mmCIF file of C-alpha atoms in Angstrom:
data_model
loop_
_atom_site.group_PDB
_atom_site.id
_atom_site.type_symbol
_atom_site.label_atom_id
_atom_site.label_comp_id
_atom_site.label_asym_id
_atom_site.label_seq_id
_atom_site.Cartn_x
_atom_site.Cartn_y
_atom_site.Cartn_z
ATOM 1 C CA MET A 1 0.000 0.000 0.000
ATOM 2 C CA GLY A 2 1.520 3.333 -1.034
ATOM 3 C CA PHE A 3 1.701 6.695 0.720
ATOM 4 C CA THR A 4 -1.053 9.190 0.285
ATOM 5 C CA LEU A 5 -0.304 12.700 -0.939
ATOM 6 C CA MET A 6 -0.983 14.062 2.532
ATOM 7 C CA GLU A 7 1.485 11.635 4.124
ATOM 8 C CA LEU A 8 4.150 12.602 1.602
ATOM 9 C CA LEU A 9 3.631 16.282 2.294
ATOM 10 C CA VAL A 10 3.820 15.735 6.056
ATOM 11 C CA GLY A 11 6.995 13.683 5.636
ATOM 12 C CA MET A 12 8.588 16.365 3.489
ATOM 13 C CA ALA A 13 7.674 19.021 6.044
ATOM 14 C CA ILE A 14 9.244 16.991 8.850
ATOM 15 C CA MET A 15 12.365 16.421 6.744
ATOM 16 C CA ALA A 16 12.605 20.171 6.046
ATOM 17 C CA VAL A 17 12.415 20.924 9.767
ATOM 18 C CA VAL A 18 15.145 18.371 10.512
ATOM 19 C CA LEU A 19 17.415 19.687 7.751
ATOM 20 C CA THR A 20 16.881 23.290 8.887
ATOM 21 C CA ALA A 21 17.782 22.336 12.453
ATOM 22 C CA LEU A 22 20.910 20.533 11.267
ATOM 23 C CA LEU A 23 21.926 23.488 9.089
ATOM 24 C CA ASN A 24 21.456 25.930 11.979
ATOM 25 C CA TYR A 25 23.478 23.640 14.229
ATOM 26 C CA PHE A 26 26.404 23.500 11.826
ATOM 27 C CA LEU A 27 26.237 27.245 11.132
ATOM 28 C CA GLN A 28 26.257 27.966 14.850
ATOM 29 C CA GLY A 29 29.244 25.661 15.281
ATOM 30 C CA THR A 30 31.056 27.483 12.487
ATOM 31 C CA ARG A 31 30.309 30.878 14.075
ATOM 32 C CA VAL A 32 31.518 29.677 17.475
ATOM 33 C CA SER A 33 34.688 28.271 15.924
ATOM 34 C CA THR A 34 35.317 31.516 14.020
ATOM 35 C CA GLN A 35 34.751 33.624 17.124
ATOM 36 C CA SER A 36 37.012 31.405 19.228
ATOM 37 C CA GLY A 37 39.802 31.671 16.668
ATOM 38 C CA SER A 38 39.358 35.432 16.385
ATOM 39 C CA ARG A 39 39.311 35.779 20.184
ATOM 40 C CA ALA A 40 42.575 33.877 20.563
ATOM 41 C CA GLU A 41 44.227 35.852 17.761
ATOM 42 C CA LEU A 42 43.126 39.216 19.165
ATOM 43 C CA GLN A 43 44.262 38.320 22.668
ATOM 44 C CA GLN A 44 47.679 37.106 21.570
ATOM 45 C CA GLU A 45 48.347 40.138 19.380
ATOM 46 C CA ILE A 46 47.440 42.738 21.998
ATOM 47 C CA LEU A 47 49.355 40.969 24.776
ATOM 48 C CA ASN A 48 52.411 40.745 22.527
ATOM 49 C CA ALA A 49 52.157 44.483 21.824
ATOM 50 C CA GLN A 50 51.772 45.300 25.508
ATOM 51 C CA GLN A 51 54.795 43.204 26.449
ATOM 52 C CA LEU A 52 56.894 44.798 23.705
ATOM 53 C CA ILE A 53 56.026 48.305 24.937
ATOM 54 C CA ALA A 54 56.687 47.266 28.536
ATOM 55 C CA GLY A 55 60.081 45.868 27.553
ATOM 56 C CA LYS A 56 61.096 49.101 25.838
ATOM 57 C CA LEU A 57 59.788 51.162 28.738
ATOM 58 C CA LYS A 58 61.919 49.229 31.222
ATOM 59 C CA GLU A 59 65.002 50.382 29.276
ATOM 60 C CA ALA A 60 63.939 54.034 29.016
ATOM 61 C CA TRP A 61 66.514 56.755 29.718
ATOM 62 C CA TYR A 62 63.771 59.395 29.660
ATOM 63 C CA VAL A 63 59.950 59.348 29.583
ATOM 64 C CA TYR A 64 58.132 62.409 28.236
ATOM 65 C CA PRO A 65 55.867 63.739 31.016
ATOM 66 C CA PRO A 66 52.206 64.798 30.980
ATOM 67 C CA GLY A 67 51.773 68.212 29.385
ATOM 68 C CA GLN A 68 54.552 67.708 26.832
ATOM 69 C CA VAL A 69 53.479 68.219 23.200
ATOM 70 C CA ILE A 70 54.752 65.602 20.735
ATOM 71 C CA ASN A 71 54.735 66.360 16.999
ATOM 72 C CA MET A 72 56.354 63.636 14.906
ATOM 73 C CA THR A 73 55.169 64.268 11.328
ATOM 74 C CA SER A 74 52.341 66.013 9.500
ATOM 75 C CA THR A 75 51.173 62.784 7.840
ATOM 76 C CA GLU A 76 48.082 60.671 8.459
ATOM 77 C CA LEU A 77 50.204 57.951 10.084
ATOM 78 C CA THR A 78 50.812 60.169 13.111
ATOM 79 C CA ARG A 79 47.386 61.795 13.217
ATOM 80 C CA ARG A 80 45.433 61.775 16.463
ATOM 81 C CA PRO A 81 42.049 60.021 16.403
ATOM 82 C CA ALA A 82 40.626 63.395 17.496
ATOM 83 C CA GLY A 83 42.383 65.126 14.574
ATOM 84 C CA GLY A 84 45.638 67.020 14.147
ATOM 85 C CA ASN A 85 49.233 65.929 14.658
ATOM 86 C CA ASN A 86 50.050 67.620 17.964
ATOM 87 C CA TRP A 87 49.804 65.030 20.715
ATOM 88 C CA GLN A 88 49.754 66.108 24.351
ATOM 89 C CA VAL A 89 51.090 63.521 26.781
ATOM 90 C CA GLY A 90 48.593 62.765 29.533
ATOM 91 C CA THR A 91 45.677 64.140 27.513
ATOM 92 C CA ASP A 92 46.042 62.174 24.284
ATOM 93 C CA PRO A 93 46.747 58.418 24.220
ATOM 94 C CA ILE A 94 50.498 58.557 23.577
ATOM 95 C CA LEU A 95 53.605 57.217 25.302
ATOM 96 C CA ALA A 96 56.944 58.720 24.235
ATOM 97 C CA MET A 97 60.383 57.860 25.564
ATOM 98 C CA VAL A 98 64.101 57.969 24.850
ATOM 99 C CA LEU A 99 66.150 54.793 25.122
ATOM 100 C CA PRO A 100 69.865 54.900 26.023
ATOM 101 C CA PRO A 101 72.438 54.258 23.282
ATOM 102 C CA LYS A 102 72.937 50.694 22.134
ATOM 103 C CA VAL A 103 76.636 51.579 22.016
ATOM 104 C CA PRO A 104 77.484 53.844 25.019
ATOM 105 C CA SER A 105 80.650 55.211 23.390
ATOM 106 C CA VAL A 106 78.997 56.264 20.124
ATOM 107 C CA SER A 107 79.143 59.894 19.037
ATOM 108 C CA CYS A 108 75.489 60.867 19.163
ATOM 109 C CA ALA A 109 74.622 62.582 15.916
ATOM 110 C CA THR A 110 70.983 62.062 15.061
ATOM 111 C CA ASN A 111 71.897 59.992 12.007
ATOM 112 C CA THR A 112 74.211 57.680 13.971
ATOM 113 C CA ASP A 113 73.005 54.123 14.438
ATOM 114 C CA GLY A 114 73.236 53.032 18.054
ATOM 115 C CA CYS A 115 72.646 56.506 19.442
ATOM 116 C CA TYR A 116 69.853 57.558 21.782
ATOM 117 C CA ARG A 117 66.594 56.245 20.355
ATOM 118 C CA PHE A 118 63.243 58.027 20.441
ATOM 119 C CA LEU A 119 60.153 55.808 20.586
ATOM 120 C CA ALA A 120 56.480 56.735 20.640
ATOM 121 C CA TYR A 121 53.422 54.500 20.860
ATOM 122 C CA TYR A 122 50.009 55.858 19.914
ATOM 123 C CA PRO A 123 46.766 54.892 18.121
ATOM 124 C CA VAL A 124 45.539 55.857 14.658
ATOM 125 C CA LYS A 125 42.032 55.301 13.305
ATOM 126 C CA ARG A 126 42.165 52.016 11.378
ATOM 127 C CA SER A 127 40.412 53.212 8.211
ATOM 128 C CA LEU A 128 42.774 56.198 8.007
ATOM 129 C CA TRP A 129 45.846 54.019 8.483
ATOM 130 C CA VAL A 130 44.718 51.575 5.778
ATOM 131 C CA SER A 131 43.953 54.340 3.274
ATOM 132 C CA SER A 132 47.292 56.045 3.968
ATOM 133 C CA THR A 133 49.581 53.055 3.420
ATOM 134 C CA SER A 134 50.371 51.227 0.210
ATOM 135 C CA THR A 135 48.141 48.195 -0.359
ATOM 136 C CA ASP A 136 51.201 45.980 -0.886
ATOM 137 C CA SER A 137 53.044 47.276 2.189
ATOM 138 C CA TRP A 138 53.553 45.047 5.225
ATOM 139 C CA ARG A 139 52.357 48.033 7.267
ATOM 140 C CA ASN A 140 48.883 47.768 5.696
ATOM 141 C CA PRO A 141 46.688 45.267 7.606
ATOM 142 C CA GLY A 142 44.096 45.253 4.817
ATOM 143 C CA PRO A 143 40.641 46.825 4.494
ATOM 144 C CA ASP A 144 37.898 45.865 6.936
ATOM 145 C CA ASP A 145 34.972 48.255 6.559
ATOM 146 C CA ALA A 146 33.043 46.773 9.484
ATOM 147 C CA ASN A 147 35.924 47.687 11.794
ATOM 148 C CA GLY A 148 37.091 50.940 10.235
ATOM 149 C CA GLU A 149 36.313 52.893 13.417
ATOM 150 C CA THR A 150 38.617 50.761 15.559
ATOM 151 C CA TRP A 151 42.236 51.818 15.995
ATOM 152 C CA VAL A 152 45.649 50.443 15.181
ATOM 153 C CA LEU A 153 48.530 50.881 17.605
ATOM 154 C CA ALA A 154 51.566 52.424 15.930
ATOM 155 C CA GLU A 155 55.248 52.731 16.782
ATOM 156 C CA TYR A 156 57.306 55.727 15.685
ATOM 157 C CA ARG A 157 61.075 55.758 16.163
ATOM 158 C CA GLY A 158 64.148 57.794 15.345
ATOM 159 C CA ASN A 159 67.684 58.482 16.514
ATOM 160 C CA ILE A 160 68.150 61.445 18.805
ATOM 161 C CA ALA A 161 71.023 63.431 20.316
ATOM 162 C CA PRO A 162 69.744 64.748 23.667
ATOM 163 C CA GLY A 163 73.186 65.638 25.029
ATOM 164 C CA ALA A 164 75.078 64.167 27.932
ATOM 165 C CA GLY A 165 73.633 61.400 30.080
ATOM 166 C CA GLY A 166 73.370 61.470 33.837
ATOM 167 C CA THR A 167 70.130 62.551 35.490
ATOM 168 C CA PRO A 168 67.100 62.944 33.204
ATOM 169 C CA PRO A 169 67.093 66.416 31.632
ATOM 170 C CA ALA A 170 64.920 69.202 33.027
ATOM 171 C CA THR A 171 63.958 70.121 29.456
ATOM 172 C CA PRO A 172 62.415 67.315 27.366
ATOM 173 C CA PRO A 173 64.648 66.268 24.429
ATOM 174 C CA SER A 174 63.596 67.428 20.962
ATOM 175 C CA VAL A 175 61.449 64.955 19.041
ATOM 176 C CA PRO A 176 62.975 63.630 15.790
ATOM 177 C CA THR A 177 60.634 64.446 12.921
ATOM 178 C CA GLY A 178 59.953 63.050 9.467
ATOM 179 C CA ASN A 179 60.463 59.349 10.203
ATOM 180 C CA THR A 180 58.071 56.559 9.213
ATOM 181 C CA ALA A 181 55.581 54.964 11.602
ATOM 182 C CA ASN A 182 55.028 51.205 11.758
ATOM 183 C CA ILE A 183 51.980 49.219 12.818
ATOM 184 C CA LEU A 184 52.356 47.339 16.083
ATOM 185 C CA SER A 185 48.873 45.942 16.758
ATOM 186 C CA ASP A 186 45.499 45.890 15.006
ATOM 187 C CA TYR A 187 41.915 46.273 16.262
ATOM 188 C CA ILE A 188 42.589 48.426 19.305
ATOM 189 C CA ALA A 189 39.431 49.412 21.185
ATOM 190 C CA PRO A 190 38.990 53.203 21.035
ATOM 191 C CA THR A 191 39.480 54.880 24.399
ATOM 192 C CA VAL A 192 36.598 57.279 23.755
ATOM 193 C CA ALA A 193 32.940 56.713 22.891
ATOM 194 C CA THR A 194 32.816 55.265 19.365
ATOM 195 C CA THR A 195 29.618 53.958 17.785
ATOM 196 C CA GLY A 196 29.565 50.168 17.748
ATOM 197 C CA PHE A 197 32.683 49.708 19.863
ATOM 198 C CA THR A 198 33.135 51.929 22.936
ATOM 199 C CA THR A 199 30.227 53.282 24.948
ATOM 200 C CA THR A 200 29.419 55.386 27.983
ATOM 201 C CA SER A 201 25.914 53.914 28.513
ATOM 202 C CA PRO A 202 24.477 51.483 29.540
ATOM 203 C CA ILE A 203 28.042 50.443 30.330
ATOM 204 C CA ASP A 204 31.059 52.737 30.330
ATOM 205 C CA ASN A 205 34.090 51.081 28.764
ATOM 206 C CA THR A 206 36.014 54.233 27.911
ATOM 207 C CA TYR A 207 39.519 54.150 29.354
ATOM 208 C CA THR A 208 42.910 55.858 29.566
ATOM 209 C CA MET A 209 45.603 54.128 27.520
ATOM 210 C CA PHE A 210 48.651 55.463 29.397
ATOM 211 C CA THR A 211 48.768 56.811 32.955
ATOM 212 C CA TYR A 212 51.856 58.336 34.551
ATOM 213 C CA LYS A 213 53.302 58.224 38.066
ATOM 214 C CA ALA A 214 56.004 60.256 39.824
ATOM 215 C CA ALA A 215 58.155 58.929 42.655
ATOM 216 C CA ASN A 216 56.793 61.428 45.193
ATOM 217 C CA GLY A 217 53.174 60.493 44.532
ATOM 218 C CA LEU A 218 52.335 63.867 43.005
ATOM 219 C CA ALA A 219 51.380 64.453 39.366
ATOM 220 C CA ALA A 220 54.256 63.768 36.969
ATOM 221 C CA SER A 221 55.461 66.781 34.967
ATOM 222 C CA ALA A 222 58.561 68.231 33.331
ATOM 223 C CA THR A 223 59.795 69.247 36.802
ATOM 224 C CA ASN A 224 58.518 66.114 38.571
ATOM 225 C CA PRO A 225 59.879 63.276 36.400
ATOM 226 C CA VAL A 226 57.906 60.198 35.448
ATOM 227 C CA SER A 227 58.916 57.164 37.499
ATOM 228 C CA GLY A 228 56.291 54.695 36.299
ATOM 229 C CA VAL A 229 53.712 54.164 33.559
ATOM 230 C CA THR A 230 50.600 51.992 33.474
ATOM 231 C CA ILE A 231 49.770 50.621 30.020
ATOM 232 C CA ASN A 232 46.059 49.881 29.497
ATOM 233 C CA LEU A 233 44.955 48.196 26.270
ATOM 234 C CA ALA A 234 41.733 46.621 25.032
ATOM 235 C CA THR A 235 40.975 45.028 21.686
ATOM 236 C CA THR A 236 37.711 44.825 19.779
ATOM 237 C CA ARG A 237 36.470 43.496 16.451
ATOM 238 C CA LYS A 238 33.172 42.806 14.738
ATOM 239 C CA THR A 239 33.238 39.244 13.437
ATOM 240 C CA GLY A 240 30.542 36.720 12.592
ATOM 241 C CA GLY A 241 27.812 39.199 13.430
ATOM 242 C CA THR A 242 29.160 39.725 16.951
ATOM 243 C CA THR A 243 31.342 42.440 18.448
ATOM 244 C CA LEU A 244 34.163 40.925 20.482
ATOM 245 C CA ARG A 245 35.962 42.978 23.124
ATOM 246 C CA LEU A 246 38.824 41.672 25.224
ATOM 247 C CA PRO A 247 39.636 41.091 27.977
ATOM 248 C CA ASN A 248 35.884 41.624 28.581
ATOM 249 C CA PRO A 249 33.194 44.230 27.821
ATOM 250 C CA THR A 250 34.368 46.719 30.473
ATOM 251 C CA ASP A 251 38.043 46.217 31.343
ATOM 252 C CA GLU A 252 41.532 46.412 29.835
ATOM 253 C CA TYR A 253 44.765 44.471 29.963
ATOM 254 C CA SER A 254 46.897 46.519 32.368
ATOM 255 C CA ILE A 255 50.543 46.447 33.351
ATOM 256 C CA THR A 256 52.594 48.983 35.318
ATOM 257 C CA VAL A 257 56.258 49.474 34.471
ATOM 258 C CA TYR A 258 58.937 51.303 36.458
ATOM 259 C CA PRO A 259 61.891 52.102 34.145
ATOM 260 C CA THR A 260 65.241 51.131 35.651
ATOM 261 C CA ASN A 261 67.546 53.154 33.386
ATOM 262 C CA LEU A 262 66.243 56.692 33.867
ATOM 263 C CA GLY A 263 69.201 59.021 33.398
ATOM 264 C CA LYS A 264 71.656 56.178 32.770
ATOM 265 C CA ILE A 265 73.696 56.063 29.563
ATOM 266 C CA ALA A 266 74.094 52.305 29.388
ATOM 267 C CA ALA A 267 71.179 49.926 29.639
ATOM 268 C CA ASN A 268 71.301 47.489 32.548
#
């Protein structure tokens, strides 16, 4: 005895429900796998960047204090997320330092390899960075329109001749200009309210990227030298229809570093 038309239709409907459930299951598994891979990649990249900055900071001969204006170039690769190329330490998210010479006996002209080395770490809006670097350059992380409002963390460096060593100078050393910035880490969570990524309500996950300490507990300044820096970083990315933010929706990866070479010519 064969199946009636009604029985066939019911069977097909049941089969469609089963297949839809299986498809949703596999799609969900794929999304979870993609998100897990992206989470691990984001976490590893930002922790590597934080450790690299911390390592350089430990060597620092001088750390530029809050209130100091840093102008590296007039290009987009050193442009503040808020606009303009004049960064103010303590107000804008920038960390600038001078490392002691690799070769203590070197004659410190600014074009001499091994001389005092200026380093600055700061964010640039991702879409601006991508559009301002060559598409075939290793510095270009590639377009990602969904995440264009996130930031990249950049490193700017150059040789510098600040004069004799000894105690850190009362006047901040001149910043070397016209060098090229390099990308250090991708998908940095903006420190300020940014649609789709950083909010002030219902949760506030704005943050300060670099905070400065002085040995006497008062505010660090040009006359009250920096003795320690706390590096706060968070990473975020829209992927698979979900916005990931690490380490979690409200916090940052934080580490405090106390440089051990302030005012010393040779690194320990």
